[in-house]
Amino acid sequence: MSEQTDLDAALGDLVLANRILANEGVIDAFGHISIRHPRRSDRYFLARSRSPELVERRDIMEFDLDNGPIDSRGRTMYSERPIHGSIYRARSDVAAVCHNHARSLIPFSITGSSIRPVWHVAGGIGAEVPIWDIRDEFGDTDLLVTTTALGDSLARKLGPHRVCLMRGHGAVVAAHDLKAAVFVSIYLMVNAAMIREARELGEVTYLTEGEIHLTEQMNFRARSQNRAWEYWVRRAGFTTSVND
Protein backbone atom coordinates (compact mmCIF):
# COMPACT_ATOMS: atom_id res chain seq x y z
CA MET A 1 0.00 0.00 0.00
CA SER A 2 1.40 3.40 -1.02
CA GLU A 3 1.79 6.22 1.49
CA GLN A 4 -1.03 8.18 -0.15
CA THR A 5 -3.33 5.17 -0.20
CA ASP A 6 -2.51 4.54 3.46
CA LEU A 7 -3.35 8.14 4.33
CA ASP A 8 -6.59 8.03 2.33
CA ALA A 9 -7.62 4.90 4.23
CA ALA A 10 -6.83 6.54 7.57
CA LEU A 11 -8.93 9.59 6.72
CA GLY A 12 -11.76 7.39 5.50
CA ASP A 13 -11.69 5.60 8.85
CA LEU A 14 -11.80 8.96 10.63
CA VAL A 15 -15.03 9.76 8.78
CA LEU A 16 -16.41 6.38 9.84
CA ALA A 17 -15.37 7.01 13.44
CA ASN A 18 -17.43 10.22 13.46
CA ARG A 19 -20.46 8.39 12.09
CA ILE A 20 -20.04 5.44 14.49
CA LEU A 21 -19.78 7.59 17.60
CA ALA A 22 -22.84 9.56 16.55
CA ASN A 23 -24.84 6.43 15.81
CA GLU A 24 -23.90 4.82 19.13
CA GLY A 25 -24.93 7.93 21.07
CA VAL A 26 -21.49 8.89 22.35
CA ILE A 27 -21.65 12.24 20.54
CA ASP A 28 -24.62 14.16 19.20
CA ALA A 29 -24.55 17.63 17.65
CA PHE A 30 -21.33 18.27 19.54
CA GLY A 31 -18.09 16.38 20.19
CA HIS A 32 -15.26 15.37 17.89
CA ILE A 33 -12.57 12.79 17.18
CA SER A 34 -9.14 13.20 15.61
CA ILE A 35 -6.12 11.18 14.51
CA ARG A 36 -2.45 12.05 14.54
CA HIS A 37 -0.99 12.30 11.04
CA PRO A 38 0.34 8.80 10.22
CA ARG A 39 3.57 10.21 8.74
CA ARG A 40 3.98 13.53 10.56
CA SER A 41 3.79 13.34 14.33
CA ASP A 42 3.62 17.13 14.52
CA ARG A 43 0.23 17.27 12.80
CA TYR A 44 -3.25 15.86 13.24
CA PHE A 45 -6.52 15.51 11.33
CA LEU A 46 -9.90 16.69 12.59
CA ALA A 47 -13.16 17.54 10.82
CA ARG A 48 -14.28 21.10 10.28
CA SER A 49 -16.91 22.36 12.70
CA ARG A 50 -19.81 20.10 11.84
CA SER A 51 -22.03 17.64 13.70
CA PRO A 52 -20.19 14.29 13.60
CA GLU A 53 -23.14 12.42 12.09
CA LEU A 54 -22.80 14.62 9.00
CA VAL A 55 -19.00 14.53 8.57
CA GLU A 56 -17.75 13.60 5.10
CA ARG A 57 -14.26 13.11 3.67
CA ARG A 58 -14.09 16.67 2.35
CA ASP A 59 -14.70 18.00 5.88
CA ILE A 60 -11.43 16.60 7.24
CA MET A 61 -8.79 19.26 7.92
CA GLU A 62 -5.11 19.06 8.80
CA PHE A 63 -3.69 20.99 11.78
CA ASP A 64 -0.33 21.55 13.42
CA LEU A 65 0.04 20.89 17.14
CA ASP A 66 -0.58 24.57 17.86
CA ASN A 67 -4.01 23.93 16.30
CA GLY A 68 -3.37 26.09 13.26
CA PRO A 69 -4.94 24.85 10.01
CA ILE A 70 -2.60 23.83 7.20
CA ASP A 71 -5.18 24.80 4.56
CA SER A 72 -8.41 26.19 5.99
CA ARG A 73 -10.03 27.12 2.66
CA GLY A 74 -12.44 29.31 4.62
CA ARG A 75 -13.89 26.40 6.59
CA THR A 76 -15.16 26.97 10.14
CA MET A 77 -13.12 25.07 12.74
CA TYR A 78 -14.02 23.50 16.07
CA SER A 79 -13.25 25.97 18.84
CA GLU A 80 -12.10 23.16 21.15
CA ARG A 81 -9.36 21.82 18.93
CA PRO A 82 -6.77 22.74 21.65
CA ILE A 83 -7.96 19.56 23.38
CA HIS A 84 -6.40 17.58 20.56
CA GLY A 85 -3.24 19.59 19.96
CA SER A 86 -2.32 19.69 23.65
CA ILE A 87 -2.77 15.96 24.16
CA TYR A 88 -0.78 15.07 21.04
CA ARG A 89 1.97 17.41 22.16
CA ALA A 90 2.07 15.93 25.67
CA ARG A 91 1.65 12.26 24.74
CA SER A 92 3.79 10.81 21.96
CA ASP A 93 2.04 7.45 22.46
CA VAL A 94 -1.38 8.83 21.53
CA ALA A 95 -2.58 8.52 17.93
CA ALA A 96 -6.29 9.30 18.36
CA VAL A 97 -8.30 11.61 20.64
CA CYS A 98 -12.06 11.72 21.20
CA HIS A 99 -13.91 14.44 23.08
CA ASN A 100 -17.53 13.70 23.90
CA HIS A 101 -20.45 14.79 26.09
CA ALA A 102 -21.98 11.35 26.72
CA ARG A 103 -24.79 11.95 29.19
CA SER A 104 -24.08 8.93 31.39
CA LEU A 105 -20.66 10.42 32.23
CA ILE A 106 -21.79 13.83 33.47
CA PRO A 107 -23.13 12.70 36.88
CA PHE A 108 -19.72 11.18 37.66
CA SER A 109 -17.93 14.37 36.65
CA ILE A 110 -20.01 16.57 38.98
CA THR A 111 -20.11 14.33 42.04
CA GLY A 112 -16.54 13.06 42.18
CA SER A 113 -17.87 9.51 42.04
CA SER A 114 -15.22 7.36 40.41
CA ILE A 115 -15.68 5.48 37.16
CA ARG A 116 -13.93 2.13 37.11
CA PRO A 117 -14.51 -0.85 34.84
CA VAL A 118 -17.22 -3.27 35.94
CA TRP A 119 -17.48 -5.11 32.61
CA HIS A 120 -14.84 -7.08 30.76
CA VAL A 121 -15.17 -5.10 27.52
CA ALA A 122 -14.70 -1.87 29.46
CA GLY A 123 -11.26 -2.77 30.80
CA GLY A 124 -9.69 -0.35 28.33
CA ILE A 125 -10.96 2.55 30.44
CA GLY A 126 -8.08 1.81 32.78
CA ALA A 127 -7.86 1.52 36.56
CA GLU A 128 -8.02 5.27 37.20
CA VAL A 129 -10.09 8.00 35.55
CA PRO A 130 -9.14 11.49 36.78
CA ILE A 131 -11.62 14.38 36.78
CA TRP A 132 -10.49 17.75 35.43
CA ASP A 133 -12.25 20.80 36.84
CA ILE A 134 -11.57 23.84 34.69
CA ARG A 135 -12.48 26.10 37.61
CA ASP A 136 -9.49 24.97 39.66
CA GLU A 137 -7.05 26.92 37.49
CA PHE A 138 -9.20 29.32 35.52
CA GLY A 139 -12.15 30.35 37.71
CA ASP A 140 -15.53 30.89 36.09
CA THR A 141 -15.54 30.11 32.36
CA ASP A 142 -17.97 28.80 29.75
CA LEU A 143 -16.30 25.38 30.37
CA LEU A 144 -15.05 25.14 26.77
CA VAL A 145 -11.40 24.27 26.08
CA THR A 146 -10.62 26.97 23.55
CA THR A 147 -7.03 28.02 24.35
CA THR A 148 -3.67 26.32 24.54
CA ALA A 149 -3.47 27.05 28.27
CA LEU A 150 -6.78 25.26 28.84
CA GLY A 151 -5.79 22.35 26.60
CA ASP A 152 -2.45 21.97 28.36
CA SER A 153 -4.16 21.94 31.75
CA LEU A 154 -6.50 19.18 30.61
CA ALA A 155 -3.58 17.21 29.16
CA ARG A 156 -1.76 17.46 32.49
CA LYS A 157 -4.77 16.08 34.36
CA LEU A 158 -5.13 13.27 31.83
CA GLY A 159 -1.47 12.42 32.48
CA PRO A 160 -0.61 8.85 31.44
CA HIS A 161 -4.24 7.71 31.57
CA ARG A 162 -6.55 6.78 28.72
CA VAL A 163 -9.62 8.65 29.96
CA CYS A 164 -10.25 11.91 31.80
CA LEU A 165 -13.64 13.29 32.81
CA MET A 166 -14.31 17.02 32.50
CA ARG A 167 -16.49 18.47 35.26
CA GLY A 168 -19.90 19.50 33.96
CA HIS A 169 -18.77 18.99 30.39
CA GLY A 170 -17.89 15.47 29.26
CA ALA A 171 -14.77 13.43 28.73
CA VAL A 172 -11.65 12.98 26.68
CA VAL A 173 -10.33 9.62 25.49
CA ALA A 174 -6.73 9.25 24.26
CA ALA A 175 -5.66 5.98 22.66
CA HIS A 176 -2.91 4.37 20.63
CA ASP A 177 -5.05 4.17 17.49
CA LEU A 178 -8.42 5.23 16.11
CA LYS A 179 -10.26 1.95 16.58
CA ALA A 180 -9.16 1.77 20.20
CA ALA A 181 -10.35 5.35 20.82
CA VAL A 182 -13.77 4.48 19.42
CA PHE A 183 -13.90 1.22 21.38
CA VAL A 184 -13.02 2.88 24.70
CA SER A 185 -15.36 5.84 24.09
CA ILE A 186 -18.35 3.56 23.52
CA TYR A 187 -17.71 1.22 26.42
CA LEU A 188 -16.82 4.09 28.77
CA MET A 189 -20.33 5.43 28.19
CA VAL A 190 -21.99 2.03 28.62
CA ASN A 191 -19.89 1.17 31.69
CA ALA A 192 -20.98 4.42 33.39
CA ALA A 193 -24.64 3.58 32.82
CA MET A 194 -24.06 0.07 34.20
CA ILE A 195 -22.48 1.43 37.38
CA ARG A 196 -25.51 3.62 38.07
CA GLU A 197 -27.89 0.74 37.42
CA ALA A 198 -25.88 -1.61 39.64
CA ARG A 199 -25.76 0.86 42.54
CA GLU A 200 -29.55 0.72 42.71
CA LEU A 201 -29.30 -3.00 43.40
CA GLY A 202 -26.44 -3.05 45.89
CA GLU A 203 -22.71 -2.79 46.32
CA VAL A 204 -20.79 -2.70 43.05
CA THR A 205 -17.97 -5.14 42.33
CA TYR A 206 -15.35 -3.55 40.10
CA LEU A 207 -12.69 -5.29 38.05
CA THR A 208 -9.40 -5.75 39.86
CA GLU A 209 -6.23 -4.18 38.47
CA GLY A 210 -5.18 -7.63 37.28
CA GLU A 211 -8.50 -8.13 35.50
CA ILE A 212 -8.23 -4.69 33.94
CA HIS A 213 -4.77 -5.49 32.61
CA LEU A 214 -5.86 -8.82 31.14
CA THR A 215 -9.07 -7.47 29.60
CA GLU A 216 -7.13 -4.58 28.06
CA GLN A 217 -4.88 -7.11 26.33
CA MET A 218 -7.90 -9.07 25.14
CA ASN A 219 -9.90 -6.09 23.90
CA PHE A 220 -7.02 -4.39 22.10
CA ARG A 221 -6.12 -7.44 20.02
CA ALA A 222 -6.58 -6.82 16.33
CA ARG A 223 -9.27 -9.47 15.98
CA SER A 224 -11.34 -7.94 18.80
CA GLN A 225 -10.94 -4.41 17.45
CA ASN A 226 -11.72 -5.41 13.87
CA ARG A 227 -14.79 -7.40 14.89
CA ALA A 228 -16.24 -4.51 16.87
CA TRP A 229 -15.32 -1.98 14.17
CA GLU A 230 -17.07 -3.96 11.42
CA TYR A 231 -20.18 -4.27 13.60
CA TRP A 232 -20.33 -0.55 14.38
CA VAL A 233 -19.64 0.44 10.76
CA ARG A 234 -22.56 -1.68 9.58
CA ARG A 235 -24.83 -0.33 12.33
CA ALA A 236 -24.00 3.16 11.10
CA GLY A 237 -25.14 2.17 7.62
CA PHE A 238 -21.78 1.80 5.89
CA THR A 239 -19.48 -0.85 4.53
CA THR A 240 -15.88 -0.86 5.80
CA SER A 241 -14.72 2.03 3.60
CA VAL A 242 -15.69 5.59 2.73
CA ASN A 243 -14.77 6.88 -0.71
CA ASP A 244 -16.73 10.14 -1.04
Coordinates of C-alpha atoms in Angstrom, one line a residue:
M1 CA 0.0 0.0 0.0
S2 CA 1.4 3.4 -1.0
E3 CA 1.8 6.2 1.5
Q4 CA -1.0 8.2 -0.2
T5 CA -3.3 5.2 -0.2
D6 CA -2.5 4.5 3.5
L7 CA -3.4 8.1 4.3
D8 CA -6.6 8.0 2.3
A9 CA -7.6 4.9 4.2
A10 CA -6.8 6.5 7.6
L11 CA -8.9 9.6 6.7
G12 CA -11.8 7.4 5.5
D13 CA -11.7 5.6 8.8
L14 CA -11.8 9.0 10.6
V15 CA -15.0 9.8 8.8
L16 CA -16.4 6.4 9.8
A17 CA -15.4 7.0 13.4
N18 CA -17.4 10.2 13.5
R19 CA -20.5 8.4 12.1
I20 CA -20.0 5.4 14.5
L21 CA -19.8 7.6 17.6
A22 CA -22.8 9.6 16.5
N23 CA -24.8 6.4 15.8
E24 CA -23.9 4.8 19.1
G25 CA -24.9 7.9 21.1
V26 CA -21.5 8.9 22.4
I27 CA -21.6 12.2 20.5
D28 CA -24.6 14.2 19.2
A29 CA -24.5 17.6 17.6
F30 CA -21.3 18.3 19.5
G31 CA -18.1 16.4 20.2
H32 CA -15.3 15.4 17.9
I33 CA -12.6 12.8 17.2
S34 CA -9.1 13.2 15.6
I35 CA -6.1 11.2 14.5
R36 CA -2.4 12.0 14.5
H37 CA -1.0 12.3 11.0
P38 CA 0.3 8.8 10.2
R39 CA 3.6 10.2 8.7
R40 CA 4.0 13.5 10.6
S41 CA 3.8 13.3 14.3
D42 CA 3.6 17.1 14.5
R43 CA 0.2 17.3 12.8
Y44 CA -3.2 15.9 13.2
F45 CA -6.5 15.5 11.3
L46 CA -9.9 16.7 12.6
A47 CA -13.2 17.5 10.8
R48 CA -14.3 21.1 10.3
S49 CA -16.9 22.4 12.7
R50 CA -19.8 20.1 11.8
S51 CA -22.0 17.6 13.7
P52 CA -20.2 14.3 13.6
E53 CA -23.1 12.4 12.1
L54 CA -22.8 14.6 9.0
V55 CA -19.0 14.5 8.6
E56 CA -17.7 13.6 5.1
R57 CA -14.3 13.1 3.7
R58 CA -14.1 16.7 2.3
D59 CA -14.7 18.0 5.9
I60 CA -11.4 16.6 7.2
M61 CA -8.8 19.3 7.9
E62 CA -5.1 19.1 8.8
F63 CA -3.7 21.0 11.8
D64 CA -0.3 21.6 13.4
L65 CA 0.0 20.9 17.1
D66 CA -0.6 24.6 17.9
N67 CA -4.0 23.9 16.3
G68 CA -3.4 26.1 13.3
P69 CA -4.9 24.9 10.0
I70 CA -2.6 23.8 7.2
D71 CA -5.2 24.8 4.6
S72 CA -8.4 26.2 6.0
R73 CA -10.0 27.1 2.7
G74 CA -12.4 29.3 4.6
R75 CA -13.9 26.4 6.6
T76 CA -15.2 27.0 10.1
M77 CA -13.1 25.1 12.7
Y78 CA -14.0 23.5 16.1
S79 CA -13.2 26.0 18.8
E80 CA -12.1 23.2 21.1
R81 CA -9.4 21.8 18.9
P82 CA -6.8 22.7 21.7
I83 CA -8.0 19.6 23.4
H84 CA -6.4 17.6 20.6
G85 CA -3.2 19.6 20.0
S86 CA -2.3 19.7 23.6
I87 CA -2.8 16.0 24.2
Y88 CA -0.8 15.1 21.0
R89 CA 2.0 17.4 22.2
A90 CA 2.1 15.9 25.7
R91 CA 1.6 12.3 24.7
S92 CA 3.8 10.8 22.0
D93 CA 2.0 7.4 22.5
V94 CA -1.4 8.8 21.5
A95 CA -2.6 8.5 17.9
A96 CA -6.3 9.3 18.4
V97 CA -8.3 11.6 20.6
C98 CA -12.1 11.7 21.2
H99 CA -13.9 14.4 23.1
N100 CA -17.5 13.7 23.9
H101 CA -20.4 14.8 26.1
A102 CA -22.0 11.3 26.7
R103 CA -24.8 11.9 29.2
S104 CA -24.1 8.9 31.4
L105 CA -20.7 10.4 32.2
I106 CA -21.8 13.8 33.5
P107 CA -23.1 12.7 36.9
F108 CA -19.7 11.2 37.7
S109 CA -17.9 14.4 36.7
I110 CA -20.0 16.6 39.0
T111 CA -20.1 14.3 42.0
G112 CA -16.5 13.1 42.2
S113 CA -17.9 9.5 42.0
S114 CA -15.2 7.4 40.4
I115 CA -15.7 5.5 37.2
R116 CA -13.9 2.1 37.1
P117 CA -14.5 -0.9 34.8
V118 CA -17.2 -3.3 35.9
W119 CA -17.5 -5.1 32.6
H120 CA -14.8 -7.1 30.8
V121 CA -15.2 -5.1 27.5
A122 CA -14.7 -1.9 29.5
G123 CA -11.3 -2.8 30.8
G124 CA -9.7 -0.4 28.3
I125 CA -11.0 2.5 30.4
G126 CA -8.1 1.8 32.8
A127 CA -7.9 1.5 36.6
E128 CA -8.0 5.3 37.2
V129 CA -10.1 8.0 35.6
P130 CA -9.1 11.5 36.8
I131 CA -11.6 14.4 36.8
W132 CA -10.5 17.7 35.4
D133 CA -12.2 20.8 36.8
I134 CA -11.6 23.8 34.7
R135 CA -12.5 26.1 37.6
D136 CA -9.5 25.0 39.7
E137 CA -7.0 26.9 37.5
F138 CA -9.2 29.3 35.5
G139 CA -12.2 30.3 37.7
D140 CA -15.5 30.9 36.1
T141 CA -15.5 30.1 32.4
D142 CA -18.0 28.8 29.7
L143 CA -16.3 25.4 30.4
L144 CA -15.1 25.1 26.8
V145 CA -11.4 24.3 26.1
T146 CA -10.6 27.0 23.5
T147 CA -7.0 28.0 24.4
T148 CA -3.7 26.3 24.5
A149 CA -3.5 27.0 28.3
L150 CA -6.8 25.3 28.8
G151 CA -5.8 22.4 26.6
D152 CA -2.4 22.0 28.4
S153 CA -4.2 21.9 31.8
L154 CA -6.5 19.2 30.6
A155 CA -3.6 17.2 29.2
R156 CA -1.8 17.5 32.5
K157 CA -4.8 16.1 34.4
L158 CA -5.1 13.3 31.8
G159 CA -1.5 12.4 32.5
P160 CA -0.6 8.8 31.4
H161 CA -4.2 7.7 31.6
R162 CA -6.5 6.8 28.7
V163 CA -9.6 8.6 30.0
C164 CA -10.3 11.9 31.8
L165 CA -13.6 13.3 32.8
M166 CA -14.3 17.0 32.5
R167 CA -16.5 18.5 35.3
G168 CA -19.9 19.5 34.0
H169 CA -18.8 19.0 30.4
G170 CA -17.9 15.5 29.3
A171 CA -14.8 13.4 28.7
V172 CA -11.7 13.0 26.7
V173 CA -10.3 9.6 25.5
A174 CA -6.7 9.2 24.3
A175 CA -5.7 6.0 22.7
H176 CA -2.9 4.4 20.6
D177 CA -5.0 4.2 17.5
L178 CA -8.4 5.2 16.1
K179 CA -10.3 2.0 16.6
A180 CA -9.2 1.8 20.2
A181 CA -10.3 5.3 20.8
V182 CA -13.8 4.5 19.4
F183 CA -13.9 1.2 21.4
V184 CA -13.0 2.9 24.7
S185 CA -15.4 5.8 24.1
I186 CA -18.3 3.6 23.5
Y187 CA -17.7 1.2 26.4
L188 CA -16.8 4.1 28.8
M189 CA -20.3 5.4 28.2
V190 CA -22.0 2.0 28.6
N191 CA -19.9 1.2 31.7
A192 CA -21.0 4.4 33.4
A193 CA -24.6 3.6 32.8
M194 CA -24.1 0.1 34.2
I195 CA -22.5 1.4 37.4
R196 CA -25.5 3.6 38.1
E197 CA -27.9 0.7 37.4
A198 CA -25.9 -1.6 39.6
R199 CA -25.8 0.9 42.5
E200 CA -29.6 0.7 42.7
L201 CA -29.3 -3.0 43.4
G202 CA -26.4 -3.0 45.9
E203 CA -22.7 -2.8 46.3
V204 CA -20.8 -2.7 43.0
T205 CA -18.0 -5.1 42.3
Y206 CA -15.3 -3.5 40.1
L207 CA -12.7 -5.3 38.0
T208 CA -9.4 -5.7 39.9
E209 CA -6.2 -4.2 38.5
G210 CA -5.2 -7.6 37.3
E211 CA -8.5 -8.1 35.5
I212 CA -8.2 -4.7 33.9
H213 CA -4.8 -5.5 32.6
L214 CA -5.9 -8.8 31.1
T215 CA -9.1 -7.5 29.6
E216 CA -7.1 -4.6 28.1
Q217 CA -4.9 -7.1 26.3
M218 CA -7.9 -9.1 25.1
N219 CA -9.9 -6.1 23.9
F220 CA -7.0 -4.4 22.1
R221 CA -6.1 -7.4 20.0
A222 CA -6.6 -6.8 16.3
R223 CA -9.3 -9.5 16.0
S224 CA -11.3 -7.9 18.8
Q225 CA -10.9 -4.4 17.4
N226 CA -11.7 -5.4 13.9
R227 CA -14.8 -7.4 14.9
A228 CA -16.2 -4.5 16.9
W229 CA -15.3 -2.0 14.2
E230 CA -17.1 -4.0 11.4
Y231 CA -20.2 -4.3 13.6
W232 CA -20.3 -0.5 14.4
V233 CA -19.6 0.4 10.8
R234 CA -22.6 -1.7 9.6
R235 CA -24.8 -0.3 12.3
A236 CA -24.0 3.2 11.1
G237 CA -25.1 2.2 7.6
F238 CA -21.8 1.8 5.9
T239 CA -19.5 -0.8 4.5
T240 CA -15.9 -0.9 5.8
S241 CA -14.7 2.0 3.6
V242 CA -15.7 5.6 2.7
N243 CA -14.8 6.9 -0.7
D244 CA -16.7 10.1 -1.0

